[in-house]
């Protein structure tokens, strides 16, 4: 039996996440290790990394980010990328169309519900009744609280909630954590009064643990829920150590479920009631008001544990009564893992049901859509398009509407940016309202000729084949949308090039890089990581014989402290602006050229590394201009001085681990690549040899003799970074496919070797070498990849 149709249905459906919690800020005190474990306390957390689910979830998160396969590696990526970027990446992969958030969980520096609306098309609120009651009792009233006063305030405020702007879609109880699930729906007034008195004696902040008072609140909530036809979610089964697991068995709910007053109040048993999944399934089969949700059990259990739990839910419960949630909390990674493992788990369960004869393939496909989306949309009465995602779609297109609303009041223009083939940054600006209404969906028109323009003139280069005939669409990539730090009221966003919305143009640099990265991942299970050094010269304006000239600001030597002091305020402002864009600065110093500086940015996965490079250059130019200076990245400003490169450091990752641990575009670029200038002028590679165009690097912290990354020196600021990285990746793929072997390294100055050939010394030479498929940088980089493959497979 073929299951491609089932797999496609599961992968394409937009998930309705029916139970989740707020995401916290990066500087929250809530420990990130808790993204992967339910353990609490120092002793328990020390053992958490040894659980099956912890190891799996860390590995799969590292694979998503393309970072080191460790908790530390993921945390470093999160700090480098920033919360917004990492959240968008997680939700893009999760493909969630709606989130229902219980915001009653107390978390340090948690974002409000409005913040989450940039992550999914629909965000609703679940009101936690115990937290709601505690907030009421924390407020001061004349003569203090009595049961009558509390009852009036609780019911009045609870009844007002469905009519507020942040309309709630359901209620939730954590009685299982406080006093257990044996809810008494007929609590005597005297017992409720004594319970309230006990709670009040505990002082503020209020924490309600008295069983009689909890049951009283629960019953009041049922009455309100029934009158507004609101569902009530109930925590059942496992949780952290505050919970007495013996009291969280849903069978304890019998008195509530048998109470005829509430027989039409819809109840959701959360978390698959694990380890009481069979009991939950039974309750859903015999009580029409009982529904099930399997969040938390997926992804916190082992693979077999998840599959077993969901299978147990479906043993008796109708498919129409089972729903999905991530139980995501604090960290966007928890949403990603919940969605990813749920898709995999449900596919396995439904596939087996087909093999066993319980379902036909068509019924399994229908069940998948019901469980992941349709059951919840009907149950919670929400309006969302669960068919919004296809295999090529991502959730990143959805936040625009929300982001635009949030930013319209503070922004006037959005710059839609692209980089042409000669590395020049260009943009078209549109009013923010037009951007939100039209451009985000339909893009901005641009002539084909724009990608054929040379560095010398705004006209297509000869033989480019690109003319003023034909138009493309600049489609903004919303995940790159940023507020401009140096220009209040404006934003910027990087764009893809499409023939029409949804159809990439073959000459789109960003798409070219994606195609190469996909081949690298699909054929070799490798992810390419890149980090850039930015060399630039700061120029000042001087008058000479009545004419303005731009000259370097100083002539100090390499790493001069005096040079650094002279421009320190500018550098401080540049670093601050980059940090505001979530771009990590690793180091900066004065370079050897006149007025020359270097700023190195943190490495990250491609194409994000190229995005960061573009924004870094924008920041440096703009801040310099603000201070009356001119920052230039031109490869060779003066023939008698050192040139400026954009050296790129490349690593390869597999499963988040660095596997190495076991071409210049314009004529001016060739003026830079000269012997004895550390620019890599010869056809060779070397170990820590800065005169080689391809250098293996072993930075501090790496075991002696091992290689952490390769540095490619021929890269400069006149290269389109996407095309440059795509070329490196393509050359590497060629080396992997052909099992190419590196020659012996050159570990001295290459100019001392009489028979060592030079790299192309002009653009015509380079073009001829490309035609002959003898591009040196490509061949050596390809051989480096090829040598990696042999060593990783146990060869020489």
PDB file of C-alpha atoms in Angstrom, residues 353-637:
ATOM      1  CA  UNK A 353      -4.287   1.764  11.027  1.00  0.00           C
ATOM      2  CA  UNK A 354      -4.479   1.385   7.247  1.00  0.00           C
ATOM      3  CA  UNK A 355      -2.170  -1.632   7.253  1.00  0.00           C
ATOM      4  CA  UNK A 356      -4.204  -3.242  10.053  1.00  0.00           C
ATOM      5  CA  UNK A 357      -7.455  -2.616   8.176  1.00  0.00           C
ATOM      6  CA  UNK A 358      -8.952  -0.173  10.700  1.00  0.00           C
ATOM      7  CA  UNK A 359      -8.995   2.637   8.107  1.00  0.00           C
ATOM      8  CA  UNK A 360      -8.947   3.000   4.371  1.00  0.00           C
ATOM      9  CA  UNK A 361      -6.379   5.367   2.919  1.00  0.00           C
ATOM     10  CA  UNK A 362      -9.100   7.930   2.185  1.00  0.00           C
ATOM     11  CA  UNK A 363     -10.372   7.683   5.759  1.00  0.00           C
ATOM     12  CA  UNK A 364      -6.831   8.118   7.104  1.00  0.00           C
ATOM     13  CA  UNK A 365      -6.350  11.285   5.034  1.00  0.00           C
ATOM     14  CA  UNK A 366      -9.652  12.654   6.361  1.00  0.00           C
ATOM     15  CA  UNK A 367      -8.655  11.729   9.919  1.00  0.00           C
ATOM     16  CA  UNK A 368      -5.358  13.599   9.595  1.00  0.00           C
ATOM     17  CA  UNK A 369      -7.103  16.785   8.494  1.00  0.00           C
ATOM     18  CA  UNK A 370      -9.670  16.434  11.282  1.00  0.00           C
ATOM     19  CA  UNK A 371      -7.171  15.830  14.066  1.00  0.00           C
ATOM     20  CA  UNK A 372      -4.714  18.522  12.987  1.00  0.00           C
ATOM     21  CA  UNK A 373      -7.159  21.279  12.124  1.00  0.00           C
ATOM     22  CA  UNK A 374     -10.851  20.768  11.349  1.00  0.00           C
ATOM     23  CA  UNK A 375     -11.915  19.360  14.716  1.00  0.00           C
ATOM     24  CA  UNK A 376     -10.405  22.336  16.543  1.00  0.00           C
ATOM     25  CA  UNK A 377     -11.773  24.995  14.176  1.00  0.00           C
ATOM     26  CA  UNK A 378     -15.281  23.695  14.759  1.00  0.00           C
ATOM     27  CA  UNK A 379     -14.814  22.993  18.472  1.00  0.00           C
ATOM     28  CA  UNK A 380     -13.352  26.416  19.314  1.00  0.00           C
ATOM     29  CA  UNK A 381     -15.440  28.206  16.667  1.00  0.00           C
ATOM     30  CA  UNK A 382     -12.521  29.950  15.005  1.00  0.00           C
ATOM     31  CA  UNK A 383     -12.300  31.078  11.406  1.00  0.00           C
ATOM     32  CA  UNK A 384      -8.975  30.143   9.839  1.00  0.00           C
ATOM     33  CA  UNK A 385      -7.916  28.726   6.480  1.00  0.00           C
ATOM     34  CA  UNK A 386      -6.271  25.415   7.355  1.00  0.00           C
ATOM     35  CA  UNK A 387      -5.489  24.827   3.681  1.00  0.00           C
ATOM     36  CA  UNK A 388      -3.226  27.897   3.609  1.00  0.00           C
ATOM     37  CA  UNK A 389      -0.039  25.885   3.360  1.00  0.00           C
ATOM     38  CA  UNK A 390       1.352  23.819   0.525  1.00  0.00           C
ATOM     39  CA  UNK A 391       4.667  22.034   0.293  1.00  0.00           C
ATOM     40  CA  UNK A 392       6.250  25.218  -1.082  1.00  0.00           C
ATOM     41  CA  UNK A 393       4.488  27.656   1.226  1.00  0.00           C
ATOM     42  CA  UNK A 394       5.726  28.851   4.582  1.00  0.00           C
ATOM     43  CA  UNK A 395       4.124  30.683   7.448  1.00  0.00           C
ATOM     44  CA  UNK A 396       6.518  33.583   6.901  1.00  0.00           C
ATOM     45  CA  UNK A 397       4.072  35.169   4.441  1.00  0.00           C
ATOM     46  CA  UNK A 398       1.430  35.510   7.116  1.00  0.00           C
ATOM     47  CA  UNK A 399       3.058  37.781   9.711  1.00  0.00           C
ATOM     48  CA  UNK A 400       3.136  40.701   7.290  1.00  0.00           C
ATOM     49  CA  UNK A 401      -0.410  41.758   7.938  1.00  0.00           C
ATOM     50  CA  UNK A 402       0.170  41.845  11.658  1.00  0.00           C
ATOM     51  CA  UNK A 403       3.635  43.379  11.433  1.00  0.00           C
ATOM     52  CA  UNK A 404       2.374  46.075   9.110  1.00  0.00           C
ATOM     53  CA  UNK A 405      -0.398  47.011  11.515  1.00  0.00           C
ATOM     54  CA  UNK A 406       2.044  47.145  14.386  1.00  0.00           C
ATOM     55  CA  UNK A 407       4.542  49.286  12.521  1.00  0.00           C
ATOM     56  CA  UNK A 408       2.321  51.592  10.466  1.00  0.00           C
ATOM     57  CA  UNK A 409       2.081  54.163  13.223  1.00  0.00           C
ATOM     58  CA  UNK A 410       5.861  54.409  13.568  1.00  0.00           C
ATOM     59  CA  UNK A 411       7.051  53.924   9.968  1.00  0.00           C
ATOM     60  CA  UNK A 412       6.534  55.890   6.783  1.00  0.00           C
ATOM     61  CA  UNK A 413       8.557  54.057   4.126  1.00  0.00           C
ATOM     62  CA  UNK A 414       9.781  50.538   3.472  1.00  0.00           C
ATOM     63  CA  UNK A 415      12.900  50.034   1.359  1.00  0.00           C
ATOM     64  CA  UNK A 416      12.614  46.915  -0.807  1.00  0.00           C
ATOM     65  CA  UNK A 417      16.255  45.995  -1.387  1.00  0.00           C
ATOM     66  CA  UNK A 418      18.216  43.779  -3.756  1.00  0.00           C
ATOM     67  CA  UNK A 419      21.879  43.340  -4.663  1.00  0.00           C
ATOM     68  CA  UNK A 420      22.896  43.243  -8.318  1.00  0.00           C
ATOM     69  CA  UNK A 421      25.568  41.082  -9.920  1.00  0.00           C
ATOM     70  CA  UNK A 422      28.314  43.630  -9.224  1.00  0.00           C
ATOM     71  CA  UNK A 423      27.496  43.747  -5.522  1.00  0.00           C
ATOM     72  CA  UNK A 424      25.744  47.128  -5.558  1.00  0.00           C
ATOM     73  CA  UNK A 425      22.919  47.582  -3.080  1.00  0.00           C
ATOM     74  CA  UNK A 426      19.777  48.996  -4.646  1.00  0.00           C
ATOM     75  CA  UNK A 427      16.289  49.653  -3.367  1.00  0.00           C
ATOM     76  CA  UNK A 428      12.830  50.919  -4.150  1.00  0.00           C
ATOM     77  CA  UNK A 429      10.907  52.585  -1.350  1.00  0.00           C
ATOM     78  CA  UNK A 430       7.145  52.390  -0.908  1.00  0.00           C
ATOM     79  CA  UNK A 431       4.826  53.895   1.718  1.00  0.00           C
ATOM     80  CA  UNK A 432       4.260  51.455   4.545  1.00  0.00           C
ATOM     81  CA  UNK A 433       0.507  51.247   3.907  1.00  0.00           C
ATOM     82  CA  UNK A 434       1.014  50.387   0.258  1.00  0.00           C
ATOM     83  CA  UNK A 435       3.588  47.837   1.328  1.00  0.00           C
ATOM     84  CA  UNK A 436       1.068  46.125   3.598  1.00  0.00           C
ATOM     85  CA  UNK A 437      -1.848  46.349   1.183  1.00  0.00           C
ATOM     86  CA  UNK A 438      -0.168  45.516  -2.129  1.00  0.00           C
ATOM     87  CA  UNK A 439       3.599  45.033  -2.201  1.00  0.00           C
ATOM     88  CA  UNK A 440       3.840  42.200   0.310  1.00  0.00           C
ATOM     89  CA  UNK A 441       1.583  40.099  -1.935  1.00  0.00           C
ATOM     90  CA  UNK A 442       2.389  41.341  -5.425  1.00  0.00           C
ATOM     91  CA  UNK A 443       5.880  42.760  -5.088  1.00  0.00           C
ATOM     92  CA  UNK A 444       7.408  45.686  -7.002  1.00  0.00           C
ATOM     93  CA  UNK A 445       8.100  45.682 -10.731  1.00  0.00           C
ATOM     94  CA  UNK A 446      11.701  45.752 -11.983  1.00  0.00           C
ATOM     95  CA  UNK A 447      13.245  45.509 -15.437  1.00  0.00           C
ATOM     96  CA  UNK A 448      15.330  42.481 -16.437  1.00  0.00           C
ATOM     97  CA  UNK A 449      18.184  44.883 -17.194  1.00  0.00           C
ATOM     98  CA  UNK A 450      18.691  45.613 -13.481  1.00  0.00           C
ATOM     99  CA  UNK A 451      20.578  42.349 -12.986  1.00  0.00           C
ATOM    100  CA  UNK A 452      22.748  42.941 -16.048  1.00  0.00           C
ATOM    101  CA  UNK A 453      24.119  46.333 -15.042  1.00  0.00           C
ATOM    102  CA  UNK A 454      27.879  46.594 -14.594  1.00  0.00           C
ATOM    103  CA  UNK A 455      29.799  48.387 -11.884  1.00  0.00           C
ATOM    104  CA  UNK A 456      30.782  51.089 -14.391  1.00  0.00           C
ATOM    105  CA  UNK A 457      27.416  52.088 -15.816  1.00  0.00           C
ATOM    106  CA  UNK A 458      23.694  51.721 -15.240  1.00  0.00           C
ATOM    107  CA  UNK A 459      23.212  49.806 -18.440  1.00  0.00           C
ATOM    108  CA  UNK A 460      23.332  46.079 -19.188  1.00  0.00           C
ATOM    109  CA  UNK A 461      26.782  44.599 -19.761  1.00  0.00           C
ATOM    110  CA  UNK A 462      27.532  43.231 -23.201  1.00  0.00           C
ATOM    111  CA  UNK A 463      26.576  39.606 -23.717  1.00  0.00           C
ATOM    112  CA  UNK A 464      24.544  39.525 -20.491  1.00  0.00           C
ATOM    113  CA  UNK A 465      21.372  38.792 -22.444  1.00  0.00           C
ATOM    114  CA  UNK A 466      19.481  41.047 -20.048  1.00  0.00           C
ATOM    115  CA  UNK A 467      17.829  44.096 -21.575  1.00  0.00           C
ATOM    116  CA  UNK A 468      15.087  46.581 -20.904  1.00  0.00           C
ATOM    117  CA  UNK A 469      12.590  44.122 -22.388  1.00  0.00           C
ATOM    118  CA  UNK A 470      10.820  42.067 -19.742  1.00  0.00           C
ATOM    119  CA  UNK A 471       9.906  42.634 -16.092  1.00  0.00           C
ATOM    120  CA  UNK A 472      10.224  40.726 -12.849  1.00  0.00           C
ATOM    121  CA  UNK A 473       8.685  41.213  -9.415  1.00  0.00           C
ATOM    122  CA  UNK A 474      10.699  42.078  -6.324  1.00  0.00           C
ATOM    123  CA  UNK A 475       8.993  39.943  -3.661  1.00  0.00           C
ATOM    124  CA  UNK A 476       9.829  41.005  -0.090  1.00  0.00           C
ATOM    125  CA  UNK A 477      11.101  38.260   2.235  1.00  0.00           C
ATOM    126  CA  UNK A 478       9.249  39.231   5.376  1.00  0.00           C
ATOM    127  CA  UNK A 479      11.626  37.325   7.647  1.00  0.00           C
ATOM    128  CA  UNK A 480      14.261  39.954   6.773  1.00  0.00           C
ATOM    129  CA  UNK A 481      12.107  43.000   7.516  1.00  0.00           C
ATOM    130  CA  UNK A 482      13.904  45.374   9.903  1.00  0.00           C
ATOM    131  CA  UNK A 483      13.537  48.864  11.305  1.00  0.00           C
ATOM    132  CA  UNK A 484      16.353  51.041  10.007  1.00  0.00           C
ATOM    133  CA  UNK A 485      18.482  52.013  13.034  1.00  0.00           C
ATOM    134  CA  UNK A 486      19.915  55.186  11.467  1.00  0.00           C
ATOM    135  CA  UNK A 487      16.718  56.488   9.836  1.00  0.00           C
ATOM    136  CA  UNK A 488      13.793  56.928  12.171  1.00  0.00           C
ATOM    137  CA  UNK A 489      10.448  56.016  10.651  1.00  0.00           C
ATOM    138  CA  UNK A 490      11.794  53.775   7.892  1.00  0.00           C
ATOM    139  CA  UNK A 491      12.196  50.042   7.410  1.00  0.00           C
ATOM    140  CA  UNK A 492      14.071  47.783   5.042  1.00  0.00           C
ATOM    141  CA  UNK A 493      13.434  44.325   3.669  1.00  0.00           C
ATOM    142  CA  UNK A 494      15.389  42.077   1.314  1.00  0.00           C
ATOM    143  CA  UNK A 495      13.652  40.834  -1.805  1.00  0.00           C
ATOM    144  CA  UNK A 496      13.547  37.723  -3.952  1.00  0.00           C
ATOM    145  CA  UNK A 497      13.102  38.024  -7.719  1.00  0.00           C
ATOM    146  CA  UNK A 498      10.064  36.322  -9.220  1.00  0.00           C
ATOM    147  CA  UNK A 499       8.680  36.237 -12.754  1.00  0.00           C
ATOM    148  CA  UNK A 500       5.338  36.419 -11.036  1.00  0.00           C
ATOM    149  CA  UNK A 501       4.485  35.989  -7.348  1.00  0.00           C
ATOM    150  CA  UNK A 502       5.385  32.426  -6.386  1.00  0.00           C
ATOM    151  CA  UNK A 503       7.571  31.687  -9.458  1.00  0.00           C
ATOM    152  CA  UNK A 504      11.278  32.454  -8.841  1.00  0.00           C
ATOM    153  CA  UNK A 505      13.274  34.025 -11.680  1.00  0.00           C
ATOM    154  CA  UNK A 506      16.260  31.953 -12.809  1.00  0.00           C
ATOM    155  CA  UNK A 507      18.609  34.925 -12.262  1.00  0.00           C
ATOM    156  CA  UNK A 508      17.496  35.561  -8.666  1.00  0.00           C
ATOM    157  CA  UNK A 509      20.694  35.450  -6.548  1.00  0.00           C
ATOM    158  CA  UNK A 510      18.912  34.393  -3.364  1.00  0.00           C
ATOM    159  CA  UNK A 511      17.115  31.579  -5.187  1.00  0.00           C
ATOM    160  CA  UNK A 512      20.385  30.448  -6.786  1.00  0.00           C
ATOM    161  CA  UNK A 513      21.893  30.028  -3.334  1.00  0.00           C
ATOM    162  CA  UNK A 514      18.833  28.139  -2.095  1.00  0.00           C
ATOM    163  CA  UNK A 515      19.044  25.722  -5.038  1.00  0.00           C
ATOM    164  CA  UNK A 516      22.689  24.950  -4.295  1.00  0.00           C
ATOM    165  CA  UNK A 517      22.040  24.527  -0.570  1.00  0.00           C
ATOM    166  CA  UNK A 518      19.187  22.141  -1.323  1.00  0.00           C
ATOM    167  CA  UNK A 519      21.463  19.938  -3.455  1.00  0.00           C
ATOM    168  CA  UNK A 520      24.094  19.989  -0.723  1.00  0.00           C
ATOM    169  CA  UNK A 521      21.504  18.918   1.856  1.00  0.00           C
ATOM    170  CA  UNK A 522      19.626  16.382  -0.292  1.00  0.00           C
ATOM    171  CA  UNK A 523      22.685  14.613  -1.729  1.00  0.00           C
ATOM    172  CA  UNK A 524      25.163  14.868   1.132  1.00  0.00           C
ATOM    173  CA  UNK A 525      23.118  15.837   4.214  1.00  0.00           C
ATOM    174  CA  UNK A 526      25.321  18.905   4.694  1.00  0.00           C
ATOM    175  CA  UNK A 527      24.501  22.468   5.727  1.00  0.00           C
ATOM    176  CA  UNK A 528      26.831  25.340   4.815  1.00  0.00           C
ATOM    177  CA  UNK A 529      27.696  27.918   7.457  1.00  0.00           C
ATOM    178  CA  UNK A 530      29.388  31.229   6.613  1.00  0.00           C
ATOM    179  CA  UNK A 531      30.859  34.221   8.377  1.00  0.00           C
ATOM    180  CA  UNK A 532      32.300  37.350   6.763  1.00  0.00           C
ATOM    181  CA  UNK A 533      35.100  39.792   7.451  1.00  0.00           C
ATOM    182  CA  UNK A 534      34.236  43.300   6.271  1.00  0.00           C
ATOM    183  CA  UNK A 535      37.222  45.424   5.270  1.00  0.00           C
ATOM    184  CA  UNK A 536      36.474  49.047   4.444  1.00  0.00           C
ATOM    185  CA  UNK A 537      38.185  52.414   4.223  1.00  0.00           C
ATOM    186  CA  UNK A 538      36.906  55.550   5.935  1.00  0.00           C
ATOM    187  CA  UNK A 539      37.414  58.704   3.869  1.00  0.00           C
ATOM    188  CA  UNK A 540      37.147  62.350   4.911  1.00  0.00           C
ATOM    189  CA  UNK A 541      36.488  65.374   2.751  1.00  0.00           C
ATOM    190  CA  UNK A 542      39.307  67.887   2.265  1.00  0.00           C
ATOM    191  CA  UNK A 543      39.711  70.924   0.014  1.00  0.00           C
ATOM    192  CA  UNK A 544      42.727  70.993  -2.286  1.00  0.00           C
ATOM    193  CA  UNK A 545      43.239  73.999  -4.525  1.00  0.00           C
ATOM    194  CA  UNK A 546      39.535  74.799  -4.359  1.00  0.00           C
ATOM    195  CA  UNK A 547      38.440  71.244  -5.136  1.00  0.00           C
ATOM    196  CA  UNK A 548      36.889  68.693  -2.802  1.00  0.00           C
ATOM    197  CA  UNK A 549      38.746  65.424  -2.440  1.00  0.00           C
ATOM    198  CA  UNK A 550      38.048  62.333  -0.366  1.00  0.00           C
ATOM    199  CA  UNK A 551      41.122  60.960   1.375  1.00  0.00           C
ATOM    200  CA  UNK A 552      41.711  58.281   4.044  1.00  0.00           C
ATOM    201  CA  UNK A 553      41.185  59.581   7.558  1.00  0.00           C
ATOM    202  CA  UNK A 554      44.633  58.420   8.713  1.00  0.00           C
ATOM    203  CA  UNK A 555      47.741  56.460   7.764  1.00  0.00           C
ATOM    204  CA  UNK A 556      48.254  54.474  10.957  1.00  0.00           C
ATOM    205  CA  UNK A 557      49.594  50.903  10.959  1.00  0.00           C
ATOM    206  CA  UNK A 558      47.811  47.585  11.400  1.00  0.00           C
ATOM    207  CA  UNK A 559      45.766  47.292  14.635  1.00  0.00           C
ATOM    208  CA  UNK A 560      46.719  50.821  15.679  1.00  0.00           C
ATOM    209  CA  UNK A 561      45.097  51.892  18.933  1.00  0.00           C
ATOM    210  CA  UNK A 562      45.338  55.520  17.805  1.00  0.00           C
ATOM    211  CA  UNK A 563      43.278  54.740  14.714  1.00  0.00           C
ATOM    212  CA  UNK A 564      40.717  52.979  16.866  1.00  0.00           C
ATOM    213  CA  UNK A 565      40.513  55.894  19.292  1.00  0.00           C
ATOM    214  CA  UNK A 566      40.004  58.358  16.454  1.00  0.00           C
ATOM    215  CA  UNK A 567      36.832  56.673  15.199  1.00  0.00           C
ATOM    216  CA  UNK A 568      35.709  54.891  18.368  1.00  0.00           C
ATOM    217  CA  UNK A 569      32.396  56.819  18.628  1.00  0.00           C
ATOM    218  CA  UNK A 570      31.564  55.789  15.050  1.00  0.00           C
ATOM    219  CA  UNK A 571      32.478  52.159  15.681  1.00  0.00           C
ATOM    220  CA  UNK A 572      30.415  52.124  18.879  1.00  0.00           C
ATOM    221  CA  UNK A 573      27.405  53.376  16.949  1.00  0.00           C
ATOM    222  CA  UNK A 574      27.958  50.808  14.189  1.00  0.00           C
ATOM    223  CA  UNK A 575      28.099  47.941  16.702  1.00  0.00           C
ATOM    224  CA  UNK A 576      24.961  49.171  18.483  1.00  0.00           C
ATOM    225  CA  UNK A 577      23.078  49.425  15.187  1.00  0.00           C
ATOM    226  CA  UNK A 578      24.127  45.902  14.197  1.00  0.00           C
ATOM    227  CA  UNK A 579      23.036  44.519  17.542  1.00  0.00           C
ATOM    228  CA  UNK A 580      19.627  46.130  17.040  1.00  0.00           C
ATOM    229  CA  UNK A 581      19.402  44.126  13.813  1.00  0.00           C
ATOM    230  CA  UNK A 582      20.335  40.893  15.648  1.00  0.00           C
ATOM    231  CA  UNK A 583      23.733  40.748  13.916  1.00  0.00           C
ATOM    232  CA  UNK A 584      26.608  39.565  16.092  1.00  0.00           C
ATOM    233  CA  UNK A 585      29.904  41.439  15.920  1.00  0.00           C
ATOM    234  CA  UNK A 586      32.825  39.153  16.746  1.00  0.00           C
ATOM    235  CA  UNK A 587      35.698  41.641  16.541  1.00  0.00           C
ATOM    236  CA  UNK A 588      36.903  44.809  14.834  1.00  0.00           C
ATOM    237  CA  UNK A 589      40.275  46.510  14.412  1.00  0.00           C
ATOM    238  CA  UNK A 590      42.282  48.946  12.304  1.00  0.00           C
ATOM    239  CA  UNK A 591      43.659  47.257   9.186  1.00  0.00           C
ATOM    240  CA  UNK A 592      46.986  47.771   7.387  1.00  0.00           C
ATOM    241  CA  UNK A 593      45.677  50.133   4.709  1.00  0.00           C
ATOM    242  CA  UNK A 594      45.307  53.885   5.107  1.00  0.00           C
ATOM    243  CA  UNK A 595      42.039  54.624   6.886  1.00  0.00           C
ATOM    244  CA  UNK A 596      41.191  50.926   6.706  1.00  0.00           C
ATOM    245  CA  UNK A 597      39.225  48.927   9.282  1.00  0.00           C
ATOM    246  CA  UNK A 598      37.900  45.414   9.562  1.00  0.00           C
ATOM    247  CA  UNK A 599      34.690  44.266  11.234  1.00  0.00           C
ATOM    248  CA  UNK A 600      33.983  40.519  11.504  1.00  0.00           C
ATOM    249  CA  UNK A 601      30.407  39.344  11.960  1.00  0.00           C
ATOM    250  CA  UNK A 602      29.299  36.076  13.509  1.00  0.00           C
ATOM    251  CA  UNK A 603      28.888  32.972  11.396  1.00  0.00           C
ATOM    252  CA  UNK A 604      25.473  31.493  10.741  1.00  0.00           C
ATOM    253  CA  UNK A 605      23.743  29.327   8.203  1.00  0.00           C
ATOM    254  CA  UNK A 606      23.339  30.370   4.597  1.00  0.00           C
ATOM    255  CA  UNK A 607      21.490  32.353   3.300  1.00  0.00           C
ATOM    256  CA  UNK A 608      21.081  34.231   6.614  1.00  0.00           C
ATOM    257  CA  UNK A 609      24.830  34.941   6.595  1.00  0.00           C
ATOM    258  CA  UNK A 610      24.474  36.756   3.254  1.00  0.00           C
ATOM    259  CA  UNK A 611      21.486  38.726   4.554  1.00  0.00           C
ATOM    260  CA  UNK A 612      23.542  39.809   7.564  1.00  0.00           C
ATOM    261  CA  UNK A 613      26.434  40.846   5.319  1.00  0.00           C
ATOM    262  CA  UNK A 614      24.188  43.142   3.277  1.00  0.00           C
ATOM    263  CA  UNK A 615      22.727  44.797   6.350  1.00  0.00           C
ATOM    264  CA  UNK A 616      26.210  45.159   7.863  1.00  0.00           C
ATOM    265  CA  UNK A 617      27.443  47.111   4.835  1.00  0.00           C
ATOM    266  CA  UNK A 618      24.316  49.261   4.919  1.00  0.00           C
ATOM    267  CA  UNK A 619      24.960  50.095   8.578  1.00  0.00           C
ATOM    268  CA  UNK A 620      28.654  50.922   8.087  1.00  0.00           C
ATOM    269  CA  UNK A 621      27.999  53.204   5.108  1.00  0.00           C
ATOM    270  CA  UNK A 622      25.079  54.970   6.775  1.00  0.00           C
ATOM    271  CA  UNK A 623      26.730  55.597  10.163  1.00  0.00           C
ATOM    272  CA  UNK A 624      29.888  56.868   8.461  1.00  0.00           C
ATOM    273  CA  UNK A 625      27.790  59.211   6.301  1.00  0.00           C
ATOM    274  CA  UNK A 626      25.994  60.447   9.412  1.00  0.00           C
ATOM    275  CA  UNK A 627      29.404  61.526  10.793  1.00  0.00           C
ATOM    276  CA  UNK A 628      30.448  63.253   7.574  1.00  0.00           C
ATOM    277  CA  UNK A 629      32.661  60.395   6.390  1.00  0.00           C
ATOM    278  CA  UNK A 630      32.500  58.079   3.416  1.00  0.00           C
ATOM    279  CA  UNK A 631      32.897  54.319   3.931  1.00  0.00           C
ATOM    280  CA  UNK A 632      34.008  52.442   0.852  1.00  0.00           C
ATOM    281  CA  UNK A 633      34.313  48.703   0.343  1.00  0.00           C
ATOM    282  CA  UNK A 634      35.903  49.027  -3.110  1.00  0.00           C
ATOM    283  CA  UNK A 635      38.482  46.224  -3.521  1.00  0.00           C
ATOM    284  CA  UNK A 636      41.370  48.490  -4.538  1.00  0.00           C
ATOM    285  CA  UNK A 637      40.969  52.161  -3.661  1.00  0.00           C
TER     286      UNK A 637
END
